[in-house]
mmCIF file with all atom_site columns, C-alpha atoms in Angstrom:
data_model
loop_
_atom_site.group_PDB
_atom_site.id
_atom_site.type_symbol
_atom_site.label_atom_id
_atom_site.label_alt_id
_atom_site.label_comp_id
_atom_site.label_asym_id
_atom_site.label_entity_id
_atom_site.label_seq_id
_atom_site.pdbx_PDB_ins_code
_atom_site.Cartn_x
_atom_site.Cartn_y
_atom_site.Cartn_z
_atom_site.occupancy
_atom_site.B_iso_or_equiv
_atom_site.pdbx_formal_charge
_atom_site.auth_seq_id
_atom_site.auth_comp_id
_atom_site.auth_asym_id
_atom_site.auth_atom_id
_atom_site.pdbx_PDB_model_num
ATOM 1   C CA . PRO A 1 1   ? 114.718 133.681 85.460  1.00 0.00 ? 30  PRO A CA 1
ATOM 2   C CA . GLU A 1 2   ? 112.242 132.881 88.116  1.00 0.00 ? 31  GLU A CA 1
ATOM 3   C CA . VAL A 1 3   ? 112.483 132.300 91.706  1.00 0.00 ? 32  VAL A CA 1
ATOM 4   C CA . CYS A 1 4   ? 111.058 128.883 92.407  1.00 0.00 ? 33  CYS A CA 1
ATOM 5   C CA . THR A 1 5   ? 110.005 127.217 95.854  1.00 0.00 ? 34  THR A CA 1
ATOM 6   C CA . VAL A 1 6   ? 110.334 123.652 96.966  1.00 0.00 ? 35  VAL A CA 1
ATOM 7   C CA . PRO A 1 7   ? 108.653 122.694 99.886  1.00 0.00 ? 36  PRO A CA 1
ATOM 8   C CA . ILE A 1 8   ? 111.395 120.968 102.438 1.00 0.00 ? 37  ILE A CA 1
ATOM 9   C CA . PRO A 1 9   ? 110.451 117.988 103.854 1.00 0.00 ? 38  PRO A CA 1
ATOM 10  C CA . THR A 1 10  ? 110.943 117.403 107.801 1.00 0.00 ? 39  THR A CA 1
ATOM 11  C CA . ASP A 1 11  ? 112.638 114.472 107.820 1.00 0.00 ? 40  ASP A CA 1
ATOM 12  C CA . HIS A 1 12  ? 116.567 115.444 107.989 1.00 0.00 ? 41  HIS A CA 1
ATOM 13  C CA . GLU A 1 13  ? 117.584 112.512 105.656 1.00 0.00 ? 42  GLU A CA 1
ATOM 14  C CA . ALA A 1 14  ? 114.869 113.651 103.150 1.00 0.00 ? 43  ALA A CA 1
ATOM 15  C CA . ALA A 1 15  ? 115.509 117.338 102.803 1.00 0.00 ? 44  ALA A CA 1
ATOM 16  C CA . ALA A 1 16  ? 119.173 116.547 102.607 1.00 0.00 ? 45  ALA A CA 1
ATOM 17  C CA . ALA A 1 17  ? 118.620 114.852 99.466  1.00 0.00 ? 46  ALA A CA 1
ATOM 18  C CA . LEU A 1 18  ? 116.220 117.283 98.111  1.00 0.00 ? 47  LEU A CA 1
ATOM 19  C CA . VAL A 1 19  ? 118.263 120.054 99.085  1.00 0.00 ? 48  VAL A CA 1
ATOM 20  C CA . ARG A 1 20  ? 121.453 118.859 97.584  1.00 0.00 ? 49  ARG A CA 1
ATOM 21  C CA . ALA A 1 21  ? 119.811 117.438 94.282  1.00 0.00 ? 50  ALA A CA 1
ATOM 22  C CA . ARG A 1 22  ? 118.379 121.157 93.822  1.00 0.00 ? 51  ARG A CA 1
ATOM 23  C CA . GLY A 1 23  ? 121.495 122.902 95.038  1.00 0.00 ? 52  GLY A CA 1
ATOM 24  C CA . ASP A 1 24  ? 123.496 121.475 91.803  1.00 0.00 ? 53  ASP A CA 1
ATOM 25  C CA . ARG A 1 25  ? 121.593 123.957 89.846  1.00 0.00 ? 54  ARG A CA 1
ATOM 26  C CA . ALA A 1 26  ? 121.511 126.856 92.002  1.00 0.00 ? 55  ALA A CA 1
ATOM 27  C CA . SER A 1 27  ? 123.462 130.138 91.609  1.00 0.00 ? 56  SER A CA 1
ATOM 28  C CA . ALA A 1 28  ? 123.025 131.344 95.148  1.00 0.00 ? 57  ALA A CA 1
ATOM 29  C CA . LEU A 1 29  ? 121.931 130.175 98.361  1.00 0.00 ? 58  LEU A CA 1
ATOM 30  C CA . LEU A 1 30  ? 120.058 131.585 101.388 1.00 0.00 ? 59  LEU A CA 1
ATOM 31  C CA . ILE A 1 31  ? 119.774 129.492 104.417 1.00 0.00 ? 60  ILE A CA 1
ATOM 32  C CA . GLY A 1 32  ? 118.469 130.268 107.892 1.00 0.00 ? 61  GLY A CA 1
ATOM 33  C CA . PRO A 1 33  ? 115.378 131.922 108.082 1.00 0.00 ? 62  PRO A CA 1
ATOM 34  C CA . GLY A 1 34  ? 112.790 129.648 109.857 1.00 0.00 ? 63  GLY A CA 1
ATOM 35  C CA . LEU A 1 35  ? 115.452 126.809 110.231 1.00 0.00 ? 64  LEU A CA 1
ATOM 36  C CA . GLU A 1 36  ? 115.510 125.696 113.681 1.00 0.00 ? 65  GLU A CA 1
ATOM 37  C CA . GLY A 1 37  ? 119.071 125.689 115.284 1.00 0.00 ? 66  GLY A CA 1
ATOM 38  C CA . THR A 1 38  ? 119.018 121.578 115.649 1.00 0.00 ? 67  THR A CA 1
ATOM 39  C CA . ASP A 1 39  ? 121.966 119.392 116.007 1.00 0.00 ? 68  ASP A CA 1
ATOM 40  C CA . ALA A 1 40  ? 120.339 118.050 112.848 1.00 0.00 ? 69  ALA A CA 1
ATOM 41  C CA . SER A 1 41  ? 119.390 121.044 110.801 1.00 0.00 ? 70  SER A CA 1
ATOM 42  C CA . ASP A 1 42  ? 123.070 122.612 111.900 1.00 0.00 ? 71  ASP A CA 1
ATOM 43  C CA . SER A 1 43  ? 124.553 119.133 110.578 1.00 0.00 ? 72  SER A CA 1
ATOM 44  C CA . LEU A 1 44  ? 122.484 119.719 107.108 1.00 0.00 ? 73  LEU A CA 1
ATOM 45  C CA . VAL A 1 45  ? 123.899 123.658 107.224 1.00 0.00 ? 74  VAL A CA 1
ATOM 46  C CA . ARG A 1 46  ? 127.392 122.481 107.564 1.00 0.00 ? 75  ARG A CA 1
ATOM 47  C CA . GLU A 1 47  ? 127.186 119.877 104.603 1.00 0.00 ? 76  GLU A CA 1
ATOM 48  C CA . LEU A 1 48  ? 125.590 122.059 102.071 1.00 0.00 ? 77  LEU A CA 1
ATOM 49  C CA . LEU A 1 49  ? 127.904 124.731 102.610 1.00 0.00 ? 78  LEU A CA 1
ATOM 50  C CA . ALA A 1 50  ? 130.995 122.570 102.724 1.00 0.00 ? 79  ALA A CA 1
ATOM 51  C CA . THR A 1 51  ? 130.029 120.839 99.339  1.00 0.00 ? 80  THR A CA 1
ATOM 52  C CA . GLY A 1 52  ? 129.010 124.570 97.642  1.00 0.00 ? 81  GLY A CA 1
ATOM 53  C CA . GLU A 1 53  ? 130.955 126.217 95.524  1.00 0.00 ? 82  GLU A CA 1
ATOM 54  C CA . GLY A 1 54  ? 128.773 129.114 95.034  1.00 0.00 ? 83  GLY A CA 1
ATOM 55  C CA . THR A 1 55  ? 128.023 132.484 96.988  1.00 0.00 ? 84  THR A CA 1
ATOM 56  C CA . ALA A 1 56  ? 125.691 131.950 100.177 1.00 0.00 ? 85  ALA A CA 1
ATOM 57  C CA . VAL A 1 57  ? 123.589 134.266 102.509 1.00 0.00 ? 86  VAL A CA 1
ATOM 58  C CA . ILE A 1 58  ? 123.578 132.375 105.920 1.00 0.00 ? 87  ILE A CA 1
ATOM 59  C CA . ASP A 1 59  ? 120.930 134.369 108.265 1.00 0.00 ? 88  ASP A CA 1
ATOM 60  C CA . ALA A 1 60  ? 119.103 133.572 111.447 1.00 0.00 ? 89  ALA A CA 1
ATOM 61  C CA . GLY A 1 61  ? 119.506 129.737 112.680 1.00 0.00 ? 90  GLY A CA 1
ATOM 62  C CA . ALA A 1 62  ? 121.485 129.200 110.372 1.00 0.00 ? 91  ALA A CA 1
ATOM 63  C CA . LEU A 1 63  ? 124.158 131.285 111.766 1.00 0.00 ? 92  LEU A CA 1
ATOM 64  C CA . GLY A 1 64  ? 124.861 128.664 115.037 1.00 0.00 ? 93  GLY A CA 1
ATOM 65  C CA . ALA A 1 65  ? 125.476 126.180 112.961 1.00 0.00 ? 94  ALA A CA 1
ATOM 66  C CA . LEU A 1 66  ? 128.918 127.779 111.827 1.00 0.00 ? 95  LEU A CA 1
ATOM 67  C CA . LEU A 1 67  ? 130.348 127.937 115.564 1.00 0.00 ? 96  LEU A CA 1
ATOM 68  C CA . PRO A 1 68  ? 132.745 124.833 114.793 1.00 0.00 ? 97  PRO A CA 1
ATOM 69  C CA . TRP A 1 69  ? 134.459 126.352 112.092 1.00 0.00 ? 98  TRP A CA 1
ATOM 70  C CA . ILE A 1 70  ? 134.388 129.153 113.934 1.00 0.00 ? 99  ILE A CA 1
ATOM 71  C CA . ASP A 1 71  ? 135.967 127.828 117.180 1.00 0.00 ? 100 ASP A CA 1
ATOM 72  C CA . SER A 1 72  ? 138.502 125.643 114.981 1.00 0.00 ? 101 SER A CA 1
ATOM 73  C CA . GLY A 1 73  ? 139.104 128.713 112.615 1.00 0.00 ? 102 GLY A CA 1
ATOM 74  C CA . GLU A 1 74  ? 138.296 126.831 109.617 1.00 0.00 ? 103 GLU A CA 1
ATOM 75  C CA . LEU A 1 75  ? 135.535 129.543 108.583 1.00 0.00 ? 104 LEU A CA 1
ATOM 76  C CA . LYS A 1 76  ? 137.945 131.879 106.847 1.00 0.00 ? 105 LYS A CA 1
ATOM 77  C CA . GLU A 1 77  ? 138.862 128.971 104.533 1.00 0.00 ? 106 GLU A CA 1
ATOM 78  C CA . ARG A 1 78  ? 135.707 127.664 103.922 1.00 0.00 ? 107 ARG A CA 1
ATOM 79  C CA . ALA A 1 79  ? 133.492 131.158 103.299 1.00 0.00 ? 108 ALA A CA 1
ATOM 80  C CA . ASP A 1 80  ? 136.837 132.021 100.791 1.00 0.00 ? 109 ASP A CA 1
ATOM 81  C CA . GLU A 1 81  ? 135.102 135.626 100.702 1.00 0.00 ? 110 GLU A CA 1
ATOM 82  C CA . ARG A 1 82  ? 131.860 133.964 98.520  1.00 0.00 ? 111 ARG A CA 1
ATOM 83  C CA . TRP A 1 83  ? 129.738 134.402 101.782 1.00 0.00 ? 112 TRP A CA 1
ATOM 84  C CA . VAL A 1 84  ? 127.097 136.939 103.693 1.00 0.00 ? 113 VAL A CA 1
ATOM 85  C CA . LEU A 1 85  ? 126.690 136.669 107.382 1.00 0.00 ? 114 LEU A CA 1
ATOM 86  C CA . THR A 1 86  ? 123.495 138.764 108.543 1.00 0.00 ? 115 THR A CA 1
ATOM 87  C CA . PRO A 1 87  ? 123.722 138.766 112.558 1.00 0.00 ? 116 PRO A CA 1
ATOM 88  C CA . HIS A 1 88  ? 121.752 140.746 114.656 1.00 0.00 ? 117 HIS A CA 1
ATOM 89  C CA . PRO A 1 89  ? 123.401 141.798 118.170 1.00 0.00 ? 118 PRO A CA 1
ATOM 90  C CA . GLY A 1 90  ? 122.264 138.723 119.770 1.00 0.00 ? 119 GLY A CA 1
ATOM 91  C CA . GLU A 1 91  ? 123.043 136.097 116.908 1.00 0.00 ? 120 GLU A CA 1
ATOM 92  C CA . LEU A 1 92  ? 126.663 137.989 116.908 1.00 0.00 ? 121 LEU A CA 1
ATOM 93  C CA . ALA A 1 93  ? 127.137 137.638 120.274 1.00 0.00 ? 122 ALA A CA 1
ATOM 94  C CA . ARG A 1 94  ? 126.170 133.951 120.328 1.00 0.00 ? 123 ARG A CA 1
ATOM 95  C CA . LEU A 1 95  ? 128.952 133.631 117.529 1.00 0.00 ? 124 LEU A CA 1
ATOM 96  C CA . ILE A 1 96  ? 131.779 135.465 119.261 1.00 0.00 ? 125 ILE A CA 1
ATOM 97  C CA . ASP A 1 97  ? 130.385 134.384 122.996 1.00 0.00 ? 126 ASP A CA 1
ATOM 98  C CA . PHE A 1 98  ? 130.656 138.318 123.649 1.00 0.00 ? 127 PHE A CA 1
ATOM 99  C CA . ASP A 1 99  ? 127.589 140.777 124.526 1.00 0.00 ? 128 ASP A CA 1
ATOM 100 C CA . ALA A 1 100 ? 128.209 142.762 121.168 1.00 0.00 ? 129 ALA A CA 1
ATOM 101 C CA . ASP A 1 101 ? 126.986 146.250 121.327 1.00 0.00 ? 130 ASP A CA 1
ATOM 102 C CA . LEU A 1 102 ? 126.756 147.515 117.811 1.00 0.00 ? 131 LEU A CA 1
ATOM 103 C CA . GLU A 1 103 ? 126.366 151.071 119.067 1.00 0.00 ? 132 GLU A CA 1
ATOM 104 C CA . ASP A 1 104 ? 129.453 151.952 120.940 1.00 0.00 ? 133 ASP A CA 1
ATOM 105 C CA . ALA A 1 105 ? 132.704 153.361 119.251 1.00 0.00 ? 134 ALA A CA 1
ATOM 106 C CA . GLY A 1 106 ? 134.450 149.852 118.843 1.00 0.00 ? 135 GLY A CA 1
ATOM 107 C CA . ALA A 1 107 ? 131.770 148.731 116.530 1.00 0.00 ? 136 ALA A CA 1
ATOM 108 C CA . ILE A 1 108 ? 133.130 149.545 113.162 1.00 0.00 ? 137 ILE A CA 1
ATOM 109 C CA . GLU A 1 109 ? 136.723 148.090 114.238 1.00 0.00 ? 138 GLU A CA 1
ATOM 110 C CA . ARG A 1 110 ? 135.026 144.847 116.093 1.00 0.00 ? 139 ARG A CA 1
ATOM 111 C CA . GLY A 1 111 ? 133.082 144.194 112.010 1.00 0.00 ? 140 GLY A CA 1
ATOM 112 C CA . ARG A 1 112 ? 136.129 144.756 110.364 1.00 0.00 ? 141 ARG A CA 1
ATOM 113 C CA . ALA A 1 113 ? 138.094 142.310 112.027 1.00 0.00 ? 142 ALA A CA 1
ATOM 114 C CA . LEU A 1 114 ? 135.399 139.746 112.412 1.00 0.00 ? 143 LEU A CA 1
ATOM 115 C CA . ALA A 1 115 ? 134.736 139.872 108.615 1.00 0.00 ? 144 ALA A CA 1
ATOM 116 C CA . ALA A 1 116 ? 138.769 139.544 107.924 1.00 0.00 ? 145 ALA A CA 1
ATOM 117 C CA . ARG A 1 117 ? 139.461 136.447 110.520 1.00 0.00 ? 146 ARG A CA 1
ATOM 118 C CA . TRP A 1 118 ? 136.118 134.962 108.923 1.00 0.00 ? 147 TRP A CA 1
ATOM 119 C CA . GLY A 1 119 ? 136.679 135.564 105.387 1.00 0.00 ? 148 GLY A CA 1
ATOM 120 C CA . CYS A 1 120 ? 133.373 136.577 104.542 1.00 0.00 ? 149 CYS A CA 1
ATOM 121 C CA . VAL A 1 121 ? 131.391 139.853 104.124 1.00 0.00 ? 150 VAL A CA 1
ATOM 122 C CA . LEU A 1 122 ? 129.019 141.073 107.650 1.00 0.00 ? 151 LEU A CA 1
ATOM 123 C CA . VAL A 1 123 ? 126.043 142.535 107.800 1.00 0.00 ? 152 VAL A CA 1
ATOM 124 C CA . LEU A 1 124 ? 125.627 143.470 111.227 1.00 0.00 ? 153 LEU A CA 1
ATOM 125 C CA . LYS A 1 125 ? 122.215 144.588 111.932 1.00 0.00 ? 154 LYS A CA 1
ATOM 126 C CA . GLY A 1 126 ? 121.675 147.455 114.233 1.00 0.00 ? 155 GLY A CA 1
ATOM 127 C CA . ALA A 1 127 ? 121.689 151.303 114.417 1.00 0.00 ? 156 ALA A CA 1
ATOM 128 C CA . PRO A 1 128 ? 123.404 151.607 112.445 1.00 0.00 ? 157 PRO A CA 1
ATOM 129 C CA . THR A 1 129 ? 123.723 148.594 110.448 1.00 0.00 ? 158 THR A CA 1
ATOM 130 C CA . LEU A 1 130 ? 127.822 148.092 109.172 1.00 0.00 ? 159 LEU A CA 1
ATOM 131 C CA . VAL A 1 131 ? 128.520 146.217 105.790 1.00 0.00 ? 160 VAL A CA 1
ATOM 132 C CA . CYS A 1 132 ? 132.045 144.733 106.767 1.00 0.00 ? 161 CYS A CA 1
ATOM 133 C CA . ASP A 1 133 ? 134.423 143.267 103.869 1.00 0.00 ? 162 ASP A CA 1
ATOM 134 C CA . PRO A 1 134 ? 137.182 140.805 104.794 1.00 0.00 ? 163 PRO A CA 1
ATOM 135 C CA . ALA A 1 135 ? 139.895 143.174 103.184 1.00 0.00 ? 164 ALA A CA 1
ATOM 136 C CA . GLY A 1 136 ? 138.723 145.688 105.475 1.00 0.00 ? 165 GLY A CA 1
ATOM 137 C CA . ALA A 1 137 ? 136.227 148.342 104.270 1.00 0.00 ? 166 ALA A CA 1
ATOM 138 C CA . VAL A 1 138 ? 133.465 149.190 106.340 1.00 0.00 ? 167 VAL A CA 1
ATOM 139 C CA . PHE A 1 139 ? 130.367 150.741 104.680 1.00 0.00 ? 168 PHE A CA 1
ATOM 140 C CA . VAL A 1 140 ? 127.626 152.472 107.740 1.00 0.00 ? 169 VAL A CA 1
ATOM 141 C CA . ALA A 1 141 ? 123.984 152.521 106.898 1.00 0.00 ? 170 ALA A CA 1
ATOM 142 C CA . GLY A 1 142 ? 122.769 155.148 109.441 1.00 0.00 ? 171 GLY A CA 1
ATOM 143 C CA . ASP A 1 143 ? 119.428 155.861 108.064 1.00 0.00 ? 172 ASP A CA 1
ATOM 144 C CA . ALA A 1 144 ? 117.699 152.831 108.137 1.00 0.00 ? 173 ALA A CA 1
ATOM 145 C CA . PRO A 1 145 ? 114.167 153.221 108.951 1.00 0.00 ? 174 PRO A CA 1
ATOM 146 C CA . THR A 1 146 ? 112.389 152.112 111.999 1.00 0.00 ? 175 THR A CA 1
ATOM 147 C CA . SER A 1 147 ? 110.660 149.395 110.078 1.00 0.00 ? 176 SER A CA 1
ATOM 148 C CA . LEU A 1 148 ? 113.742 147.365 110.227 1.00 0.00 ? 177 LEU A CA 1
ATOM 149 C CA . ALA A 1 149 ? 113.556 146.649 113.252 1.00 0.00 ? 178 ALA A CA 1
ATOM 150 C CA . THR A 1 150 ? 110.087 144.738 112.686 1.00 0.00 ? 179 THR A CA 1
ATOM 151 C CA . ALA A 1 151 ? 110.789 141.017 113.241 1.00 0.00 ? 180 ALA A CA 1
ATOM 152 C CA . GLY A 1 152 ? 111.079 139.098 110.026 1.00 0.00 ? 181 GLY A CA 1
ATOM 153 C CA . SER A 1 153 ? 112.567 142.367 108.446 1.00 0.00 ? 182 SER A CA 1
ATOM 154 C CA . GLY A 1 154 ? 115.718 140.332 108.660 1.00 0.00 ? 183 GLY A CA 1
ATOM 155 C CA . ASP A 1 155 ? 114.369 137.526 106.704 1.00 0.00 ? 184 ASP A CA 1
ATOM 156 C CA . VAL A 1 156 ? 113.429 140.277 103.797 1.00 0.00 ? 185 VAL A CA 1
ATOM 157 C CA . LEU A 1 157 ? 117.066 141.679 104.013 1.00 0.00 ? 186 LEU A CA 1
ATOM 158 C CA . ALA A 1 158 ? 118.672 138.128 103.498 1.00 0.00 ? 187 ALA A CA 1
ATOM 159 C CA . GLY A 1 159 ? 116.107 137.208 100.502 1.00 0.00 ? 188 GLY A CA 1
ATOM 160 C CA . THR A 1 160 ? 117.199 140.610 99.108  1.00 0.00 ? 189 THR A CA 1
ATOM 161 C CA . ILE A 1 161 ? 121.130 139.593 99.460  1.00 0.00 ? 190 ILE A CA 1
ATOM 162 C CA . GLY A 1 162 ? 120.354 136.042 98.194  1.00 0.00 ? 191 GLY A CA 1
ATOM 163 C CA . GLY A 1 163 ? 118.500 137.495 95.032  1.00 0.00 ? 192 GLY A CA 1
ATOM 164 C CA . LEU A 1 164 ? 121.166 139.920 93.929  1.00 0.00 ? 193 LEU A CA 1
ATOM 165 C CA . LEU A 1 165 ? 123.665 137.422 94.600  1.00 0.00 ? 194 LEU A CA 1
ATOM 166 C CA . ALA A 1 166 ? 121.794 134.752 91.996  1.00 0.00 ? 195 ALA A CA 1
ATOM 167 C CA . GLN A 1 167 ? 121.866 137.752 89.695  1.00 0.00 ? 196 GLN A CA 1
ATOM 168 C CA . GLY A 1 168 ? 125.803 137.933 89.904  1.00 0.00 ? 197 GLY A CA 1
ATOM 169 C CA . LEU A 1 169 ? 126.602 140.618 92.266  1.00 0.00 ? 198 LEU A CA 1
ATOM 170 C CA . ASP A 1 170 ? 129.588 140.004 93.967  1.00 0.00 ? 199 ASP A CA 1
ATOM 171 C CA . PRO A 1 171 ? 128.942 139.471 97.985  1.00 0.00 ? 200 PRO A CA 1
ATOM 172 C CA . LEU A 1 172 ? 129.986 142.801 99.426  1.00 0.00 ? 201 LEU A CA 1
ATOM 173 C CA . ASP A 1 173 ? 128.110 144.667 96.400  1.00 0.00 ? 202 ASP A CA 1
ATOM 174 C CA . ALA A 1 174 ? 125.026 142.632 96.806  1.00 0.00 ? 203 ALA A CA 1
ATOM 175 C CA . ALA A 1 175 ? 125.055 143.382 100.659 1.00 0.00 ? 204 ALA A CA 1
ATOM 176 C CA . ILE A 1 176 ? 125.414 146.911 100.397 1.00 0.00 ? 205 ILE A CA 1
ATOM 177 C CA . ALA A 1 177 ? 122.788 147.069 97.745  1.00 0.00 ? 206 ALA A CA 1
ATOM 178 C CA . GLY A 1 178 ? 120.308 145.123 100.150 1.00 0.00 ? 207 GLY A CA 1
ATOM 179 C CA . VAL A 1 179 ? 121.076 147.373 103.148 1.00 0.00 ? 208 VAL A CA 1
ATOM 180 C CA . HIS A 1 180 ? 120.504 149.941 100.649 1.00 0.00 ? 209 HIS A CA 1
#
């Protein structure tokens, strides 16, 4: 199988129609890199996630679209352990309305609790990077190279995880392999 890219129109309705039409054939969804967090894009993200039944990686600009589901407690039901969220500390802080220091002693427990509450795999990017499973397992990647702090490396990570999901790996295994 080959990866195909399709330019997305800037008009919201046209973009939504194109993604919906193409999404029916996709085995995995990666949404967020390069996406601006506007009301229109947030609406599109929620629509795609609400109607899709496959696995998904939610990164960067798409993470903010999850706030209504986090606030209402719906995220766990919607994610149903099929989604991988990949926030860096700033994005995580916006999602939980708390300054999330992933280098403190409570980071592992906080990641474990959030993964369980949200019903999805969390890749908490930082030093170290944590992969947290909704069932309670936490994997620590403490030896990540400094190049991962380079702008755009999170997009590559999200793409790697998305590619592994598309090949049939489950979300936890795809996240662990992608981080590695």
